[in-house]
mmCIF file of C-alpha atoms in Angstrom:
data_model
loop_
_atom_site.group_PDB
_atom_site.id
_atom_site.type_symbol
_atom_site.label_atom_id
_atom_site.label_comp_id
_atom_site.label_asym_id
_atom_site.label_seq_id
_atom_site.Cartn_x
_atom_site.Cartn_y
_atom_site.Cartn_z
ATOM 1 C CA MET A 23 33.952 85.962 79.419
ATOM 2 C CA TRP A 24 37.563 85.070 78.639
ATOM 3 C CA LYS A 25 37.900 88.147 76.471
ATOM 4 C CA LYS A 26 36.827 90.306 79.399
ATOM 5 C CA ILE A 27 39.323 88.575 81.709
ATOM 6 C CA ILE A 28 42.100 89.234 79.214
ATOM 7 C CA LYS A 29 41.010 92.801 78.600
ATOM 8 C CA TYR A 30 40.518 93.806 82.225
ATOM 9 C CA GLY A 31 42.978 91.451 83.902
ATOM 10 C CA ILE A 32 46.050 90.463 81.921
ATOM 11 C CA ILE A 33 46.486 93.538 79.727
ATOM 12 C CA PRO A 34 46.661 96.012 82.652
ATOM 13 C CA VAL A 35 49.247 93.777 84.335
ATOM 14 C CA ILE A 36 51.364 93.758 81.175
ATOM 15 C CA VAL A 37 51.090 97.531 80.859
ATOM 16 C CA MET A 38 52.121 97.995 84.497
ATOM 17 C CA LEU A 39 55.094 95.660 83.978
ATOM 18 C CA ILE A 40 56.252 97.583 80.910
ATOM 19 C CA VAL A 41 55.921 100.914 82.710
ATOM 20 C CA SER A 42 57.863 99.538 85.691
ATOM 21 C CA LEU A 43 60.663 98.234 83.476
ATOM 22 C CA LEU A 44 60.897 101.536 81.624
ATOM 23 C CA GLY A 45 60.969 103.380 84.931
ATOM 24 C CA PHE A 46 63.788 101.166 86.203
ATOM 25 C CA TYR A 47 65.750 101.690 83.007
ATOM 26 C CA VAL A 48 65.452 105.480 83.199
ATOM 27 C CA TRP A 49 66.418 105.423 86.891
ATOM 28 C CA SER A 50 69.422 103.158 86.225
ATOM 29 C CA GLN A 51 70.800 105.653 83.698
ATOM 30 C CA GLN A 52 70.866 108.508 86.234
ATOM 31 C CA THR A 53 74.413 107.710 87.254
ATOM 32 C CA TYR A 54 77.050 109.124 89.577
ATOM 33 C CA GLN A 55 79.788 110.543 87.366
ATOM 34 C CA ALA A 56 83.431 111.252 88.058
ATOM 35 C CA SER A 57 83.958 114.432 90.062
ATOM 36 C CA GLU A 58 85.877 117.515 89.021
ATOM 37 C CA PHE A 59 88.489 116.608 91.628
ATOM 38 C CA LEU A 60 89.144 113.324 89.840
ATOM 39 C CA HIS A 61 89.532 115.001 86.460
ATOM 40 C CA GLN A 62 92.015 117.430 88.013
ATOM 41 C CA HIS A 63 94.174 114.530 89.230
ATOM 42 C CA VAL A 64 93.761 112.070 86.351
ATOM 43 C CA GLU A 65 94.643 113.654 83.021
ATOM 44 C CA ALA A 66 93.516 110.808 80.774
ATOM 45 C CA ILE A 67 91.158 107.896 81.359
ATOM 46 C CA PRO A 68 92.079 105.152 78.864
ATOM 47 C CA ARG A 69 89.456 102.710 77.607
ATOM 48 C CA VAL A 70 89.568 99.263 76.053
ATOM 49 C CA ASN A 71 86.234 97.942 74.797
ATOM 50 C CA ASP A 72 83.748 99.205 77.400
ATOM 51 C CA TRP A 73 86.277 99.087 80.248
ATOM 52 C CA VAL A 74 88.423 101.687 81.944
ATOM 53 C CA VAL A 75 91.931 100.199 81.772
ATOM 54 C CA PHE A 76 95.129 101.447 83.384
ATOM 55 C CA GLU A 77 98.200 99.489 82.315
ATOM 56 C CA PRO A 78 101.568 99.600 84.095
ATOM 57 C CA GLU A 79 104.663 100.740 82.233
ATOM 58 C CA GLU A 80 106.089 97.217 82.211
ATOM 59 C CA GLN A 81 104.277 93.958 81.495
ATOM 60 C CA SER A 82 102.668 92.634 84.665
ATOM 61 C CA ILE A 83 101.507 89.174 85.670
ATOM 62 C CA GLU A 84 99.122 90.566 88.295
ATOM 63 C CA GLY A 85 95.815 92.216 87.504
ATOM 64 C CA ILE A 86 92.992 93.865 89.412
ATOM 65 C CA ILE A 87 89.333 93.942 88.395
ATOM 66 C CA LEU A 88 87.105 96.414 90.231
ATOM 67 C CA TYR A 89 83.333 96.194 89.875
ATOM 68 C CA PRO A 90 81.768 99.657 90.339
ATOM 69 C CA GLY A 91 79.041 100.456 92.830
ATOM 70 C CA ALA A 92 75.417 100.684 91.738
ATOM 71 C CA LYS A 93 74.843 103.510 89.244
ATOM 72 C CA VAL A 94 78.453 104.697 89.583
ATOM 73 C CA GLU A 95 80.381 105.335 86.375
ATOM 74 C CA PRO A 96 83.631 103.307 86.069
ATOM 75 C CA GLU A 97 85.614 106.534 85.588
ATOM 76 C CA ALA A 98 84.867 107.478 89.200
ATOM 77 C CA TYR A 99 87.461 104.927 90.332
ATOM 78 C CA SER A 100 90.189 106.134 87.972
ATOM 79 C CA TYR A 101 92.280 107.749 90.709
ATOM 80 C CA LEU A 102 92.501 104.412 92.520
ATOM 81 C CA ALA A 103 93.238 102.626 89.256
ATOM 82 C CA LEU A 104 95.963 105.059 88.209
ATOM 83 C CA LYS A 105 97.798 104.841 91.521
ATOM 84 C CA LEU A 106 97.595 101.043 91.589
ATOM 85 C CA SER A 107 98.849 100.773 88.004
ATOM 86 C CA ASP A 108 101.774 103.023 88.953
ATOM 87 C CA GLN A 109 102.799 100.217 91.310
ATOM 88 C CA GLY A 110 102.875 97.633 88.542
ATOM 89 C CA TYR A 111 99.323 96.266 88.386
ATOM 90 C CA LEU A 112 97.001 96.062 85.409
ATOM 91 C CA VAL A 113 93.710 97.591 86.590
ATOM 92 C CA VAL A 114 90.376 97.138 84.810
ATOM 93 C CA ILE A 115 87.045 98.734 85.766
ATOM 94 C CA PRO A 116 84.239 97.518 83.498
ATOM 95 C CA GLU A 117 80.981 99.087 82.520
ATOM 96 C CA VAL A 118 78.227 96.754 83.685
ATOM 97 C CA ARG A 119 74.720 96.012 82.502
ATOM 98 C CA LEU A 120 72.285 98.818 83.410
ATOM 99 C CA ASN A 121 74.992 100.180 85.740
ATOM 100 C CA PHE A 122 74.391 97.355 88.226
ATOM 101 C CA ALA A 123 77.233 94.844 88.579
ATOM 102 C CA ILE A 124 74.838 92.383 90.192
ATOM 103 C CA LEU A 125 73.177 92.122 86.752
ATOM 104 C CA ASP A 126 76.535 91.426 85.079
ATOM 105 C CA ILE A 127 78.336 89.169 87.555
ATOM 106 C CA ASN A 128 80.345 87.280 84.930
ATOM 107 C CA LYS A 129 81.854 90.407 83.367
ATOM 108 C CA ALA A 130 85.229 89.323 84.721
ATOM 109 C CA ASN A 131 85.290 86.426 82.242
ATOM 110 C CA GLU A 132 85.690 88.806 79.300
ATOM 111 C CA ILE A 133 88.532 90.657 81.003
ATOM 112 C CA ILE A 134 90.412 87.523 82.019
ATOM 113 C CA GLU A 135 90.176 86.204 78.451
ATOM 114 C CA GLU A 136 91.434 89.529 77.057
ATOM 115 C CA TYR A 137 94.625 89.474 79.160
ATOM 116 C CA PRO A 138 96.026 85.906 79.117
ATOM 117 C CA ALA A 139 99.451 87.084 80.340
ATOM 118 C CA ILE A 140 97.992 87.882 83.760
ATOM 119 C CA GLU A 141 98.642 84.962 86.115
ATOM 120 C CA ASN A 142 97.084 86.336 89.301
ATOM 121 C CA TRP A 143 93.762 88.167 89.285
ATOM 122 C CA TYR A 144 92.434 90.083 92.284
ATOM 123 C CA LEU A 145 88.741 90.838 92.072
ATOM 124 C CA GLY A 146 86.773 93.285 94.178
ATOM 125 C CA GLY A 147 84.065 95.855 94.145
ATOM 126 C CA HIS A 148 82.544 98.880 95.770
ATOM 127 C CA SER A 149 79.192 98.510 97.514
ATOM 128 C CA LEU A 150 76.881 96.357 95.360
ATOM 129 C CA GLY A 151 79.859 95.765 93.081
ATOM 130 C CA GLY A 152 81.503 93.881 95.929
ATOM 131 C CA VAL A 153 78.483 91.607 96.253
ATOM 132 C CA ALA A 154 78.758 90.827 92.534
ATOM 133 C CA ALA A 155 82.514 90.255 92.788
ATOM 134 C CA ALA A 156 81.970 87.817 95.645
ATOM 135 C CA SER A 157 79.327 85.916 93.685
ATOM 136 C CA TYR A 158 81.679 85.586 90.717
ATOM 137 C CA THR A 159 84.603 84.495 92.884
ATOM 138 C CA PHE A 160 82.527 81.873 94.682
ATOM 139 C CA GLU A 161 81.859 80.177 91.337
ATOM 140 C CA HIS A 162 85.387 80.695 89.908
ATOM 141 C CA LEU A 163 87.732 80.057 92.823
ATOM 142 C CA ASN A 164 90.454 78.668 90.563
ATOM 143 C CA GLN A 165 90.646 81.963 88.651
ATOM 144 C CA ILE A 166 90.825 84.495 91.491
ATOM 145 C CA ALA A 167 93.888 84.935 93.722
ATOM 146 C CA GLY A 168 92.145 87.234 96.199
ATOM 147 C CA LEU A 169 88.845 89.002 96.832
ATOM 148 C CA PHE A 170 88.451 92.505 98.247
ATOM 149 C CA PHE A 171 85.500 94.588 99.393
ATOM 150 C CA LEU A 172 85.227 98.378 99.423
ATOM 151 C CA ALA A 173 82.268 99.290 101.652
ATOM 152 C CA SER A 174 80.735 95.927 100.886
ATOM 153 C CA TYR A 175 80.296 92.321 101.989
ATOM 154 C CA PRO A 176 79.382 88.945 100.473
ATOM 155 C CA THR A 177 76.160 87.005 100.453
ATOM 156 C CA ASN A 178 78.071 83.765 99.799
ATOM 157 C CA ASP A 179 79.719 81.808 102.621
ATOM 158 C CA PHE A 180 83.525 81.754 102.217
ATOM 159 C CA SER A 181 84.220 80.698 105.813
ATOM 160 C CA ALA A 182 85.500 77.221 104.924
ATOM 161 C CA LEU A 183 87.614 78.366 101.975
ATOM 162 C CA ASP A 184 91.322 79.135 101.809
ATOM 163 C CA LEU A 185 91.136 82.502 100.044
ATOM 164 C CA PRO A 186 92.849 85.820 100.807
ATOM 165 C CA MET A 187 90.177 88.445 101.451
ATOM 166 C CA LEU A 188 90.213 92.110 102.437
ATOM 167 C CA SER A 189 87.354 94.249 103.707
ATOM 168 C CA ILE A 190 87.874 98.009 103.819
ATOM 169 C CA TYR A 191 85.006 99.937 105.372
ATOM 170 C CA ALA A 192 84.496 103.480 106.611
ATOM 171 C CA GLU A 193 83.551 104.781 110.036
ATOM 172 C CA LEU A 194 80.893 107.221 108.785
ATOM 173 C CA ASP A 195 79.468 105.160 105.929
ATOM 174 C CA GLY A 196 75.720 105.706 105.938
ATOM 175 C CA LEU A 197 74.955 102.891 103.468
ATOM 176 C CA SER A 198 77.316 99.972 104.064
ATOM 177 C CA THR A 199 77.648 100.852 107.728
ATOM 178 C CA PRO A 200 80.396 99.332 109.894
ATOM 179 C CA GLU A 201 77.681 97.394 111.711
ATOM 180 C CA LYS A 202 76.428 95.834 108.472
ATOM 181 C CA VAL A 203 79.956 94.918 107.389
ATOM 182 C CA LEU A 204 80.913 93.307 110.692
ATOM 183 C CA GLU A 205 77.614 91.443 110.952
ATOM 184 C CA ARG A 206 78.755 89.472 107.875
ATOM 185 C CA GLU A 207 82.271 88.836 109.190
ATOM 186 C CA ALA A 208 81.528 85.127 109.659
ATOM 187 C CA LEU A 209 80.916 84.768 105.903
ATOM 188 C CA LEU A 210 84.513 85.659 105.053
ATOM 189 C CA SER A 211 87.473 83.271 105.094
ATOM 190 C CA GLU A 212 89.763 82.877 108.090
ATOM 191 C CA GLN A 213 92.408 84.782 106.117
ATOM 192 C CA ALA A 214 90.215 87.861 105.830
ATOM 193 C CA GLN A 215 91.532 91.214 107.009
ATOM 194 C CA PHE A 216 89.237 94.027 108.154
ATOM 195 C CA ASN A 217 90.401 97.643 107.970
ATOM 196 C CA GLN A 218 88.310 100.645 109.020
ATOM 197 C CA ILE A 219 88.963 104.116 107.639
ATOM 198 C CA SER A 220 88.377 106.618 110.420
ATOM 199 C CA GLY A 221 86.344 109.607 109.275
ATOM 200 C CA GLY A 222 85.591 108.108 105.876
ATOM 201 C CA ASN A 223 82.206 107.624 104.229
ATOM 202 C CA HIS A 224 80.607 105.581 101.432
ATOM 203 C CA ALA A 225 80.918 107.928 98.456
ATOM 204 C CA GLN A 226 84.619 108.588 98.956
ATOM 205 C CA PHE A 227 85.476 105.008 98.007
ATOM 206 C CA GLY A 228 85.099 106.529 94.563
ATOM 207 C CA LEU A 229 85.322 110.112 93.393
ATOM 208 C CA TYR A 230 81.828 111.069 92.272
ATOM 209 C CA GLY A 231 80.571 113.521 94.869
ATOM 210 C CA PRO A 232 77.916 113.118 97.591
ATOM 211 C CA GLN A 233 75.535 110.163 97.629
ATOM 212 C CA LYS A 234 71.989 110.054 98.967
ATOM 213 C CA GLY A 235 71.768 108.286 102.323
ATOM 214 C CA ASP A 236 75.459 108.703 103.106
ATOM 215 C CA ASN A 237 76.991 110.648 105.986
ATOM 216 C CA ASP A 238 79.446 113.527 105.711
ATOM 217 C CA ALA A 239 83.074 112.470 105.961
ATOM 218 C CA THR A 240 85.490 114.186 108.324
ATOM 219 C CA ILE A 241 88.472 113.467 106.079
ATOM 220 C CA THR A 242 88.950 114.635 102.499
ATOM 221 C CA ALA A 243 88.223 112.451 99.506
ATOM 222 C CA GLN A 244 91.917 112.337 98.638
ATOM 223 C CA GLU A 245 92.842 111.279 102.174
ATOM 224 C CA GLN A 246 90.350 108.430 102.010
ATOM 225 C CA GLN A 247 91.455 107.393 98.527
ATOM 226 C CA ASP A 248 95.112 107.345 99.545
ATOM 227 C CA GLN A 249 94.337 105.202 102.584
ATOM 228 C CA ILE A 250 92.429 102.751 100.391
ATOM 229 C CA ILE A 251 95.362 102.569 97.973
ATOM 230 C CA ASP A 252 97.893 101.956 100.754
ATOM 231 C CA GLN A 253 95.744 99.226 102.304
ATOM 232 C CA LEU A 254 95.149 97.516 98.970
ATOM 233 C CA LEU A 255 98.831 97.580 98.026
ATOM 234 C CA SER A 256 99.840 96.129 101.381
ATOM 235 C CA TRP A 257 97.265 93.367 101.038
ATOM 236 C CA PHE A 258 98.225 92.574 97.433
ATOM 237 C CA LYS A 259 101.841 92.210 98.529
ATOM 238 C CA ASP A 260 100.918 89.946 101.442
ATOM 239 C CA SER A 261 98.572 87.861 99.275
ATOM 240 C CA SER A 262 100.847 87.449 96.262
ATOM 241 C CA ILE A 263 101.708 83.841 95.464
ATOM 242 C CA ASN A 264 104.852 84.852 93.552
#
């Protein structure tokens, strides 16, 4: 009897589990890659280990870690990284496990260890990457000077914490809609700033082309990117402890 239970009960479950895991793996590798527009505006995308790294011309004590959105290649954020590094920041965008930052929350540890000269780290992420960044920050508050969200929001409650936070969201985002972002406003610290990009959408927080479920933007990708850069730089300056 037990042999029949194993044969007709457990084995099919194991087979289904294996098939499901293989299916998830294949799906996770179908990523959003950097657009032609990005490659036209960023001549070289430097890498260190499995990270995209843009270093400023002079040694900096301030660094930025950006967790990519789900299934988005790190290179898709290279325009943002280049422009921020031009203003004196070290910028690191890591590859994450199975292209889901939520499966690799502690990736920031490796980066922080690699660059001991950096005194102030700002951590953030796009979409699901922001959720992962928030989870890391919540457990490592002494290591992060500020937390930012690009079309994202936390699941942790930061409301009682003294932490600079920035939430940039887009009017026409079809995935992390303005309503979803503002519904979680109470989870952010009292220092949090909220900035909406009029006419922007979800995919244009990176440069990787259209994304399923998103709305069409009424501003160009470069316009949205430049607004994000300006808002981040202003917030970094206001949040700096130096």
